[in-house]
Tab-separated table of N, CA and C in Angstrom:
chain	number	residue	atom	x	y	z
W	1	UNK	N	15.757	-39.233	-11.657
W	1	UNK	CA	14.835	-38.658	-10.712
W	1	UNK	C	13.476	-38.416	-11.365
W	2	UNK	N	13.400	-37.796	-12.264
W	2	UNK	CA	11.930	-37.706	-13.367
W	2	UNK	C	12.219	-37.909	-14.539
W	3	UNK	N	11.073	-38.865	-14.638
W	3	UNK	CA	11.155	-39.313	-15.545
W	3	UNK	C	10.806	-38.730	-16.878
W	4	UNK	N	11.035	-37.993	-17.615
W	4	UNK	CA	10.148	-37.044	-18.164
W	4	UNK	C	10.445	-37.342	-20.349
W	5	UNK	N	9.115	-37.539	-20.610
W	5	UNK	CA	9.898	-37.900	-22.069
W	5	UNK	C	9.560	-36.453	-23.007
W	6	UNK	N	10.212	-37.000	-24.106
W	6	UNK	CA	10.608	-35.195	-24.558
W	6	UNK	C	8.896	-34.731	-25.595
W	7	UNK	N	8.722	-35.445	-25.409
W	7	UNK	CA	6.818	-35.400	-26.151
W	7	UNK	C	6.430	-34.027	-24.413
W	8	UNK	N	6.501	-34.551	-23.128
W	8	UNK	CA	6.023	-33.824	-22.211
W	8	UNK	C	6.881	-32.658	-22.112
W	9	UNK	N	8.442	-32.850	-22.522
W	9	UNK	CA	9.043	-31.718	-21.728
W	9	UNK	C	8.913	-30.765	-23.221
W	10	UNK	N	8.658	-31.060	-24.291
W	10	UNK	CA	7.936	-30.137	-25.654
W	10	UNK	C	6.314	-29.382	-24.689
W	11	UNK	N	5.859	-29.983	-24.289
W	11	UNK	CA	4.384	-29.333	-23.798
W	11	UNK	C	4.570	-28.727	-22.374
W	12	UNK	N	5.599	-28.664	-21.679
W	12	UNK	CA	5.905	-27.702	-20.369
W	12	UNK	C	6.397	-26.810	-21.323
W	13	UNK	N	7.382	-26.836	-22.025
W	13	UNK	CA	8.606	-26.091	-22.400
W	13	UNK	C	7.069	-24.751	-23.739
W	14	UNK	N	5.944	-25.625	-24.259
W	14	UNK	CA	5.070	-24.485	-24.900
W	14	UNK	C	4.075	-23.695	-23.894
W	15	UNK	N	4.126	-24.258	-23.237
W	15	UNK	CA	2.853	-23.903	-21.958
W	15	UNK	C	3.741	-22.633	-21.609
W	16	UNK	N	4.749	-22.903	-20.992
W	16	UNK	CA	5.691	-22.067	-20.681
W	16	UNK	C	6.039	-20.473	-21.548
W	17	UNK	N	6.442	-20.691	-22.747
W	17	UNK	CA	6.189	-19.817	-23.516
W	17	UNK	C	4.780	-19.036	-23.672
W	18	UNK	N	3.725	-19.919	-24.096
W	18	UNK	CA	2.739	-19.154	-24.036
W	18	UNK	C	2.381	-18.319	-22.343
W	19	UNK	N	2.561	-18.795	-21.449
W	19	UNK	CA	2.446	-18.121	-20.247
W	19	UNK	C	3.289	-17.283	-20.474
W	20	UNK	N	4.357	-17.003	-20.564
W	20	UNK	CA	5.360	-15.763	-20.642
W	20	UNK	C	4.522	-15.003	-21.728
W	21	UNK	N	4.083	-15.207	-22.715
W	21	UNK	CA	3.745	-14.232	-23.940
W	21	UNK	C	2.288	-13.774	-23.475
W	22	UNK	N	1.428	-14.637	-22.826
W	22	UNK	CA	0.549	-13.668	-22.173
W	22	UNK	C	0.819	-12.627	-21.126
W	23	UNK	N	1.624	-12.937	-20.001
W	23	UNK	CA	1.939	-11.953	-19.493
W	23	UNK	C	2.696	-10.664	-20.189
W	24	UNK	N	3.234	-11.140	-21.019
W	24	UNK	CA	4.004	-9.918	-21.535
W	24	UNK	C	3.089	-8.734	-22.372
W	25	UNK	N	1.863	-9.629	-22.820
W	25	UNK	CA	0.971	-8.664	-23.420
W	25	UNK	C	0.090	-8.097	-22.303
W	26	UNK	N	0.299	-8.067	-21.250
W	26	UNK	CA	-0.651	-7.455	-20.203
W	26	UNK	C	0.356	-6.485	-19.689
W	27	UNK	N	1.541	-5.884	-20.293
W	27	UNK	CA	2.654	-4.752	-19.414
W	27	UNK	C	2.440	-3.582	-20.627
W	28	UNK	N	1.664	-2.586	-20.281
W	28	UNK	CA	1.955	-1.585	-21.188
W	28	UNK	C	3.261	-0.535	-21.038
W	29	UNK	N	3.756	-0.141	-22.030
W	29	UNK	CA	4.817	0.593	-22.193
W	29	UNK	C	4.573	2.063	-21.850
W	30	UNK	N	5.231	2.471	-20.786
W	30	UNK	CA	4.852	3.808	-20.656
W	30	UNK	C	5.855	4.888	-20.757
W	31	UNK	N	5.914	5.886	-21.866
W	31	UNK	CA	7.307	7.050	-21.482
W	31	UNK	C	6.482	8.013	-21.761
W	32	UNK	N	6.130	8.439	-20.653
W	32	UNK	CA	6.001	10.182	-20.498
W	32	UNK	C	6.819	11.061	-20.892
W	33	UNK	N	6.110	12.061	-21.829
W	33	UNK	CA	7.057	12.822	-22.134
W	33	UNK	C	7.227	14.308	-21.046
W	34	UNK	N	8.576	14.974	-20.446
W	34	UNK	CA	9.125	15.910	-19.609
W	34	UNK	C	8.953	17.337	-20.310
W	35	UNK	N	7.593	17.803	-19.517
W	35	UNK	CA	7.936	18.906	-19.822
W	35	UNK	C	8.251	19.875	-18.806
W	36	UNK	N	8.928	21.363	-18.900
W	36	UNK	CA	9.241	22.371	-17.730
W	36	UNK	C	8.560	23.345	-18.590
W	37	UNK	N	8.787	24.427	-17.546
W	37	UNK	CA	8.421	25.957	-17.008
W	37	UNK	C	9.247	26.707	-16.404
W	38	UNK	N	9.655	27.643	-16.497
W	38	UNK	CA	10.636	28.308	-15.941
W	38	UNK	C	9.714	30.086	-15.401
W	39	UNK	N	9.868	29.951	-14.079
W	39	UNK	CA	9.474	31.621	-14.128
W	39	UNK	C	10.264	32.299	-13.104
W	40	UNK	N	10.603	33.232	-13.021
W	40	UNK	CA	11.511	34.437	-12.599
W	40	UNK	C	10.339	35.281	-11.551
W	41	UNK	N	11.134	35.244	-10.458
W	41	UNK	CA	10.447	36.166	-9.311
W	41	UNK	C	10.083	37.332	-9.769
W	42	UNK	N	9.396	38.088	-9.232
W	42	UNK	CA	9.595	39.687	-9.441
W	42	UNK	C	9.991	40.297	-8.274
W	43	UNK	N	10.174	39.278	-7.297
W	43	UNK	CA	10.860	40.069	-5.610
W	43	UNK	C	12.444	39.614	-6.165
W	44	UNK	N	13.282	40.320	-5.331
W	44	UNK	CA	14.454	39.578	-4.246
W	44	UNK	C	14.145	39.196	-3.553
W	45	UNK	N	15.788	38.490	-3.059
W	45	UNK	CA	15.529	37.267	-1.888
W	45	UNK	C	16.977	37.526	-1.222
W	46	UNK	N	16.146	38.320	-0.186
W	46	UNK	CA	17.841	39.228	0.715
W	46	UNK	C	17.893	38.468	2.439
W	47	UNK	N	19.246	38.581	2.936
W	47	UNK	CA	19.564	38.435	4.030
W	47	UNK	C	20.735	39.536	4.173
W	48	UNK	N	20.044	39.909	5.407
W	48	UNK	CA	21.386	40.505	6.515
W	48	UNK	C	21.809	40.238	7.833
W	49	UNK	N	23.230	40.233	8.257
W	49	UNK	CA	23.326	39.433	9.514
W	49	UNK	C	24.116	40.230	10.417
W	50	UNK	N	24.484	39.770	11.246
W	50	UNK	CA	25.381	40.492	12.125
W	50	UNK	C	26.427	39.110	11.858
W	51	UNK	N	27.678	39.475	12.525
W	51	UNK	CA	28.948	38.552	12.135
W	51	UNK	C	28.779	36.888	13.774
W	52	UNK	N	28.821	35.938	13.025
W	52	UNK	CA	28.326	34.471	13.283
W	52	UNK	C	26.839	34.355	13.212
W	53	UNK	N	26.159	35.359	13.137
W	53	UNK	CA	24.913	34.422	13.214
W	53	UNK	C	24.252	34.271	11.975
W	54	UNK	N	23.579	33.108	12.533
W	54	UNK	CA	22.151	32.067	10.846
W	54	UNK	C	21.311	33.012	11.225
W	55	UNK	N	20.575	33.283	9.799
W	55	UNK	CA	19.567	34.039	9.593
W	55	UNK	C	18.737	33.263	8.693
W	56	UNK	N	17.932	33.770	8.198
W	56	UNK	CA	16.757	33.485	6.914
W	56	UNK	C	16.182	34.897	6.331
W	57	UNK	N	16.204	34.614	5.076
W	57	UNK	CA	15.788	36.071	4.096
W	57	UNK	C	14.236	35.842	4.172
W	58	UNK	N	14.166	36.973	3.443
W	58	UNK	CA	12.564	37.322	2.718
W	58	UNK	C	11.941	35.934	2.438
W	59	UNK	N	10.676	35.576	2.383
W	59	UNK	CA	10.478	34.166	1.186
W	59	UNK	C	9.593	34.788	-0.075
W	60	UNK	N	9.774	34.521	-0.960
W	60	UNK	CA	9.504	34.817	-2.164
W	60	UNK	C	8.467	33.896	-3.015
W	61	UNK	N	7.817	34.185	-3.888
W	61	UNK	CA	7.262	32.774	-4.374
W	61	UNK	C	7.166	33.180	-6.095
W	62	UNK	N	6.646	32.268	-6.605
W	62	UNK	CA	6.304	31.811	-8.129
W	62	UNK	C	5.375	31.025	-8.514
W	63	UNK	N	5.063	31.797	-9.438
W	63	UNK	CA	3.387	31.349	-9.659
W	63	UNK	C	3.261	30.518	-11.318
W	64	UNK	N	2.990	29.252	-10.586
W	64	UNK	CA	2.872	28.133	-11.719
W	64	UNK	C	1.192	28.486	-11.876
W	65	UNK	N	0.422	28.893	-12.149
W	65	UNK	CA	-0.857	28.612	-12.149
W	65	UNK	C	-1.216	28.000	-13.013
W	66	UNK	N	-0.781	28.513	-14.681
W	66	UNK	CA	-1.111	28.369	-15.564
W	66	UNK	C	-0.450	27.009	-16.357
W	67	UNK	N	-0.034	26.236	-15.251
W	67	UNK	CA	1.007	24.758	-15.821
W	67	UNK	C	-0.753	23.820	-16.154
W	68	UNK	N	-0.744	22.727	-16.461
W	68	UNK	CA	-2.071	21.928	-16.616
W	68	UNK	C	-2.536	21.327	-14.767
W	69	UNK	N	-3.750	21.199	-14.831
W	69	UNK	CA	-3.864	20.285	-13.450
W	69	UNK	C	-3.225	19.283	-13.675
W	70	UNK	N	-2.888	18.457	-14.423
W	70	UNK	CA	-2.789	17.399	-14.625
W	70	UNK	C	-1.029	17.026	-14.577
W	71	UNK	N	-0.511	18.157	-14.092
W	71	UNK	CA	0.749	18.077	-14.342
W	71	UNK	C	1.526	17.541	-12.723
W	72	UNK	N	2.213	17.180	-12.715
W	72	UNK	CA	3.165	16.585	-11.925
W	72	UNK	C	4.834	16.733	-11.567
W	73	UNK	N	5.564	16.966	-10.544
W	73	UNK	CA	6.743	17.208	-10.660
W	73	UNK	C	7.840	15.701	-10.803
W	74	UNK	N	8.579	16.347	-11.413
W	74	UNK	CA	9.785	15.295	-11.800
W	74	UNK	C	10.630	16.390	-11.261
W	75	UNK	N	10.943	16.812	-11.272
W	75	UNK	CA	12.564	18.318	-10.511
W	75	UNK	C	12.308	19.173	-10.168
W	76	UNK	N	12.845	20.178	-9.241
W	76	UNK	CA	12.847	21.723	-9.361
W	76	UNK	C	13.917	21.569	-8.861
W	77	UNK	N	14.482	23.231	-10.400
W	77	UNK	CA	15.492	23.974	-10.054
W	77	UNK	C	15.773	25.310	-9.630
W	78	UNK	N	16.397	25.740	-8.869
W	78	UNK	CA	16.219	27.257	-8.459
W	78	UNK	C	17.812	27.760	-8.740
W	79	UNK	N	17.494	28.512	-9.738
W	79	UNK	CA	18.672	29.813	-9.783
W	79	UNK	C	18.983	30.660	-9.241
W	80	UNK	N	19.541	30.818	-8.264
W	80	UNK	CA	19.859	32.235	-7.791
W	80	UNK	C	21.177	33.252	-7.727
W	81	UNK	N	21.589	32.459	-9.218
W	81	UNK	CA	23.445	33.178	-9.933
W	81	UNK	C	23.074	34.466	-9.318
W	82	UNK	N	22.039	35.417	-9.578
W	82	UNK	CA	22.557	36.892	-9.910
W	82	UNK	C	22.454	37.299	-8.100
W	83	UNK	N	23.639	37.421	-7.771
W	83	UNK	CA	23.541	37.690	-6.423
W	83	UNK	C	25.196	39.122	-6.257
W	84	UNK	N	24.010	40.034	-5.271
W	84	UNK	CA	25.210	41.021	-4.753
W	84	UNK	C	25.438	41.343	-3.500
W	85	UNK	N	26.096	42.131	-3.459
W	85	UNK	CA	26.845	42.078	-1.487
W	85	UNK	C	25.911	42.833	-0.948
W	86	UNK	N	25.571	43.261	0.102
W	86	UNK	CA	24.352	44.491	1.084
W	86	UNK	C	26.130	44.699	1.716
W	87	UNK	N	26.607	45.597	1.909
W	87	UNK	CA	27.512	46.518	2.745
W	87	UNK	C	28.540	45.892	3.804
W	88	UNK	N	28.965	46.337	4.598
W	88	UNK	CA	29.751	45.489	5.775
W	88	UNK	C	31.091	44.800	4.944
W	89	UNK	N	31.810	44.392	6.014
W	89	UNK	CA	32.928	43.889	5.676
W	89	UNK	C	33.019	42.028	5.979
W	90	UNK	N	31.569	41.611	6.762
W	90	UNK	CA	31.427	39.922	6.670
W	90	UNK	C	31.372	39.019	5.450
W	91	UNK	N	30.802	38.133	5.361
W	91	UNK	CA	30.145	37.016	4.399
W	91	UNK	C	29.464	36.209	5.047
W	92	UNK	N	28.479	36.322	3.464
W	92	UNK	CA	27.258	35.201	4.003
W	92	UNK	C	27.571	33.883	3.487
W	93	UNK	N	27.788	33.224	3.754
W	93	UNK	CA	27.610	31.504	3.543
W	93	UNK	C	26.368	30.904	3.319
W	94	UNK	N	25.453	31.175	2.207
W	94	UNK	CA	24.899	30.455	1.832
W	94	UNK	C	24.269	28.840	2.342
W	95	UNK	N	23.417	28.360	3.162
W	95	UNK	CA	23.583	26.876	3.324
W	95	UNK	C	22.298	25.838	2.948
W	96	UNK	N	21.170	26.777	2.623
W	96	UNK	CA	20.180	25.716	1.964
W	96	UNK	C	19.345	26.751	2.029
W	97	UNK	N	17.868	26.112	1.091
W	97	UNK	CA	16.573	26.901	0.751
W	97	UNK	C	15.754	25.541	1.276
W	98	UNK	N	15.023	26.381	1.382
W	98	UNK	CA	13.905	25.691	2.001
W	98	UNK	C	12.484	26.113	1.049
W	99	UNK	N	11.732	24.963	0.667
W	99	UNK	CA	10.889	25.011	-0.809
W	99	UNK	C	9.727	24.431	-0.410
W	100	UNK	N	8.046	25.005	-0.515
W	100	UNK	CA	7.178	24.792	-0.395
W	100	UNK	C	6.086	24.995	-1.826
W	101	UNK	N	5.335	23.509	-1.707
W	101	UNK	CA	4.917	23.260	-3.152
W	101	UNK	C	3.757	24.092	-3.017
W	102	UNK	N	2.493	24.006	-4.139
W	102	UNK	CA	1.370	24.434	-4.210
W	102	UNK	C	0.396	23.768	-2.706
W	103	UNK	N	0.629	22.292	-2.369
W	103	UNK	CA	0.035	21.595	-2.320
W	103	UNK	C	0.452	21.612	-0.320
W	104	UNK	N	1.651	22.736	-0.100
W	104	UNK	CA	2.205	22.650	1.611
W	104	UNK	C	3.444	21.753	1.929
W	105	UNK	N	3.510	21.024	0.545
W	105	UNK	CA	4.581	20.149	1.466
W	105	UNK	C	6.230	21.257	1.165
W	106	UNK	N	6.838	21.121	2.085
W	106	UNK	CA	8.014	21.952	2.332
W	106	UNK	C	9.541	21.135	2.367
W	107	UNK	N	10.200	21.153	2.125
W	107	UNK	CA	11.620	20.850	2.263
W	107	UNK	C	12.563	21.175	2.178
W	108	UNK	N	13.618	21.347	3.101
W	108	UNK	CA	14.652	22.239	3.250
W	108	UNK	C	16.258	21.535	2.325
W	109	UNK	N	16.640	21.848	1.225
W	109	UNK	CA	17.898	21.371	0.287
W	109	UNK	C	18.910	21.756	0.682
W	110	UNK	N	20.454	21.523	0.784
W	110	UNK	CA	21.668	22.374	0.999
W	110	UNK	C	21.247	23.143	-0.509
W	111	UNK	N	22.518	23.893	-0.033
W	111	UNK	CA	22.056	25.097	-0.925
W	111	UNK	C	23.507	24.682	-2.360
W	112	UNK	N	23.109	24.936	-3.195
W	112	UNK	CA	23.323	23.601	-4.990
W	112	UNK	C	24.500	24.933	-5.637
W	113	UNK	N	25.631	23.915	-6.154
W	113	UNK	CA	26.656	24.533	-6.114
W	113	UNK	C	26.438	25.288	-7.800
W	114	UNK	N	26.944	26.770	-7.562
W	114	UNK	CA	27.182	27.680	-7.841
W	114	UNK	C	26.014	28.713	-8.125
W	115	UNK	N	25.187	28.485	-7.066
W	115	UNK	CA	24.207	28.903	-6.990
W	115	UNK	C	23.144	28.260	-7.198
W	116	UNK	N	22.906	27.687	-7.947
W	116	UNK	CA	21.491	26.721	-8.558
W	116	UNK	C	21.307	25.483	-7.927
W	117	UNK	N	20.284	25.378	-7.257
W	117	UNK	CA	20.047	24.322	-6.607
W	117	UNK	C	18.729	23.551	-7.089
W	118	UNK	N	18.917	22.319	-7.051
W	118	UNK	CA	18.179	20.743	-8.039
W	118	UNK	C	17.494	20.099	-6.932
W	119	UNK	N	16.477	19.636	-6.641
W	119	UNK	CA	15.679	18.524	-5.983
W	119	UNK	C	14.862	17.711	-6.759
W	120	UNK	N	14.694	16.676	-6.330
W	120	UNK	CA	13.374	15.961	-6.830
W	120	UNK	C	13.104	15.188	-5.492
W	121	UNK	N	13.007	16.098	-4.544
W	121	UNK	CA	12.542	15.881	-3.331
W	121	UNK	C	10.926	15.975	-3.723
W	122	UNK	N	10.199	16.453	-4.548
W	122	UNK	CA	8.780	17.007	-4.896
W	122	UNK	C	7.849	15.960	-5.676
W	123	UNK	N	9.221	15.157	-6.313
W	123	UNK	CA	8.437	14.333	-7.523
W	123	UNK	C	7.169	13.740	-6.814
W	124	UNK	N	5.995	13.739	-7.662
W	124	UNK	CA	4.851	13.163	-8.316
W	124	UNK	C	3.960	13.833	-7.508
W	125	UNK	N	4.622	15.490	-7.185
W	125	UNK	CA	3.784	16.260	-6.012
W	125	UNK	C	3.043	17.319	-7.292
W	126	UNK	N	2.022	17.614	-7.534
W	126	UNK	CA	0.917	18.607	-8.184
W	126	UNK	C	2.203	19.517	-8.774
W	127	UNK	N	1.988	20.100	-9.789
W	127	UNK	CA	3.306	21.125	-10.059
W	127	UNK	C	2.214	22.401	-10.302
W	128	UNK	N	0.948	22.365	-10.874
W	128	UNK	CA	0.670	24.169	-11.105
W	128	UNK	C	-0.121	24.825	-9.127
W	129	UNK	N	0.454	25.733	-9.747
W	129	UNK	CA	0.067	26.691	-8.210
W	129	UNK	C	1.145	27.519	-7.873
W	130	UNK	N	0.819	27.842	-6.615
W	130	UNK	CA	1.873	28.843	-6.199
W	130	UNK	C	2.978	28.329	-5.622
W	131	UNK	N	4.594	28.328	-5.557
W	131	UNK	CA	5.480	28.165	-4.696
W	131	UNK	C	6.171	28.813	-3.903
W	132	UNK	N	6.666	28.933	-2.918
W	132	UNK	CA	7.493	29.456	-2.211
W	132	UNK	C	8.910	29.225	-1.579
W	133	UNK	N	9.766	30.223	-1.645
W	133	UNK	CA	10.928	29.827	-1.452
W	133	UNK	C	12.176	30.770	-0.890
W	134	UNK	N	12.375	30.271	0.704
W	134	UNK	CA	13.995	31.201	1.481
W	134	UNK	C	15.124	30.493	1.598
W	135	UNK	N	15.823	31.486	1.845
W	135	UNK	CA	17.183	31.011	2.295
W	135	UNK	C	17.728	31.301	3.210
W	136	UNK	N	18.395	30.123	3.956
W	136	UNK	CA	18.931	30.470	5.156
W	136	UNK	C	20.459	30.163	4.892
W	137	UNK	N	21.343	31.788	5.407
W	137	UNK	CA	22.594	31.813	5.653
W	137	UNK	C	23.328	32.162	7.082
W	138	UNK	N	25.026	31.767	6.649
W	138	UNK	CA	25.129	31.950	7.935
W	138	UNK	C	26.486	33.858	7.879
W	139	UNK	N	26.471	34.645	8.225
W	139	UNK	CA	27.747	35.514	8.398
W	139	UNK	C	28.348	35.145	9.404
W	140	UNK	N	29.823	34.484	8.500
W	140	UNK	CA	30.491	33.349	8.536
W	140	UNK	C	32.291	34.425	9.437
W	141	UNK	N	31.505	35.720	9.470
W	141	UNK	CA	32.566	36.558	10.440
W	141	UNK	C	32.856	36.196	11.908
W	142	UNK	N	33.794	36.552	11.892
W	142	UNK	CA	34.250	36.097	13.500
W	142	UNK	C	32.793	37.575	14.597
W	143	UNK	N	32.190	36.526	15.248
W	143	UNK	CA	31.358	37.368	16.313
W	143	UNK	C	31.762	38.839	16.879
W	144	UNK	N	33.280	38.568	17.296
W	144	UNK	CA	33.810	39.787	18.317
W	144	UNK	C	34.100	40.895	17.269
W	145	UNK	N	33.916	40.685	16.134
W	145	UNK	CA	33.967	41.837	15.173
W	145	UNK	C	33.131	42.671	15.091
W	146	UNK	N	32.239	42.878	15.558
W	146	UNK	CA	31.144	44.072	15.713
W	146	UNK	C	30.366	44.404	14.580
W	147	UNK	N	29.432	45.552	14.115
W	147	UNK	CA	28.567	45.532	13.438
W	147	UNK	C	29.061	46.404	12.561
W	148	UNK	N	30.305	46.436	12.275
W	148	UNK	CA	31.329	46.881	11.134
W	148	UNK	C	31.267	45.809	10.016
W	149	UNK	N	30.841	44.377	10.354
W	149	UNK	CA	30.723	43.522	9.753
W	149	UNK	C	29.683	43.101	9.461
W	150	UNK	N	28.778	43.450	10.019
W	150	UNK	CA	27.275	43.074	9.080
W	150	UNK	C	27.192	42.674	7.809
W	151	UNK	N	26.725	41.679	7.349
W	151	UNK	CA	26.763	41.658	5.814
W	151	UNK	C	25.820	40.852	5.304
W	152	UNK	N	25.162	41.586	3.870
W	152	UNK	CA	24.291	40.766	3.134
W	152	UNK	C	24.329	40.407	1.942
W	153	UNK	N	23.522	39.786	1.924
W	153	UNK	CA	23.361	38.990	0.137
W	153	UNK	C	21.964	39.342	-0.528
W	154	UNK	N	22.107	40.155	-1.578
W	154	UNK	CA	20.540	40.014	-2.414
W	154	UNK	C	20.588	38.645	-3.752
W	155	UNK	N	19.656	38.299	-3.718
W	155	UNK	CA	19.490	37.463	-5.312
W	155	UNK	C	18.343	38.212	-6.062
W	156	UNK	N	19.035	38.834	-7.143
W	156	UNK	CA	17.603	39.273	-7.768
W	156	UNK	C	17.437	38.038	-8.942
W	157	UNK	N	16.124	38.488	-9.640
W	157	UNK	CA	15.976	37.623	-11.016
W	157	UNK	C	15.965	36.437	-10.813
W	158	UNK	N	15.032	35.985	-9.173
W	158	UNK	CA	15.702	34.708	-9.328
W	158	UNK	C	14.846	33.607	-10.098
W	159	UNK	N	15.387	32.645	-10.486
W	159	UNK	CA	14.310	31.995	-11.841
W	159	UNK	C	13.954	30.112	-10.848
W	160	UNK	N	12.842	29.759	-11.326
W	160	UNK	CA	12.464	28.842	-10.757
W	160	UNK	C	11.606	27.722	-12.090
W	161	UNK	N	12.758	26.594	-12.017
W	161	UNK	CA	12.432	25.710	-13.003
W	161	UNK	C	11.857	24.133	-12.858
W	162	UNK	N	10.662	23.964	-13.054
W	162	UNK	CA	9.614	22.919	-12.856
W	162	UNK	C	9.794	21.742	-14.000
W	163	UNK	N	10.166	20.808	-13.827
W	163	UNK	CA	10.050	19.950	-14.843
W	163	UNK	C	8.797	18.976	-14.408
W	164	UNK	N	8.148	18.390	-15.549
W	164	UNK	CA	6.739	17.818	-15.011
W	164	UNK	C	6.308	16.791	-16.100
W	165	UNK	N	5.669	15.810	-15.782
W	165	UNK	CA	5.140	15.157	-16.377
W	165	UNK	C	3.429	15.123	-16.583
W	166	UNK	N	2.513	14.951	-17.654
W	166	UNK	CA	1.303	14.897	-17.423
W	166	UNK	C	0.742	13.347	-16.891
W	167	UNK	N	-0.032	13.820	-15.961
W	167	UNK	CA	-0.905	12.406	-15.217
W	167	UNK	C	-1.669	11.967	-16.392
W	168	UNK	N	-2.071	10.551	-16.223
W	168	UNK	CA	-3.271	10.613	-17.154
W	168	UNK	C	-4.512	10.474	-16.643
């Protein structure tokens, strides 16, 4: 079918190479290095309910100010282990936070098992500024139980962890 003698298929077969080796010198290597921040509310973050119904707590926030402009999100994590009962004989069921960056954008996560909940719903969103952050649960009591069952949840201490990369 082609006729091709090995003098030509030597000069496709270098052309070739050299085209690959120029392109390859035009891909720069990039690894950013990850850095975080971690800061701790100085509020709680409480709900109280009556028995079946969804609620939403307090919203709380954390103040990245002092991260670089130049910084960027790769994760956020939110801790909220240290949690205690508000009274009544219900439970709250826990079912997601809902997280707003410096920058407005908002998104609501299930809520991250054993308390700590992970997104990178945020990535390559601004990381210094202020954030904010509630939770919505449900008291997971049977309704016809009355307000013998009311029940809440506080999280104190709760800690909020930014991992970030610098822009260049």
């Amino acid at each position: 079918m082609f006729n091709l003698s090995k003098k030509k298929i030597n000069k496709i077969m270098a052309f070739a190479i050299a085209f690959t080796m120029l392109f390859a010198s035009q891909v720069t290597a990039f690894a950013a290095t990850t850095s975080s921040k971690t800061v701790t509310s100085s509020k709680a973050m409480s709900v109280a309910l009556l028995p079946g119904v969804t609620g939403n707590s307090n919203t709380i926030t954390f103040n990245f100010n002092s991260l670089p402009d130049k910084a960027i999100v790769k994760e956020v994590e939110i801790d909220c282990s240290n949690a205690s009962v508000i009274g009544g004989k219900g439970a709250i069921l826990a079912k997601s936070l809902t997280i707003t960056s410096p920058s407005g954008e908002t998104h609501t996560v299930s809520w991250g098992k054993g308390n700590v909940t992970t997104t990178n719903l945020f990535i390559a969103e601004k990381a210094a500024g202020t954030w904010s952050v509630y939770m919505t649960g449900t008291n997971i009591a049977s309704p016809n139980l009355g307000s013998a069952f009311i029940r809440g949840t506080k999280y104190s201490s709760i800690k909020m962890k930014v991992s970030y990369i610098l822009e260049d």
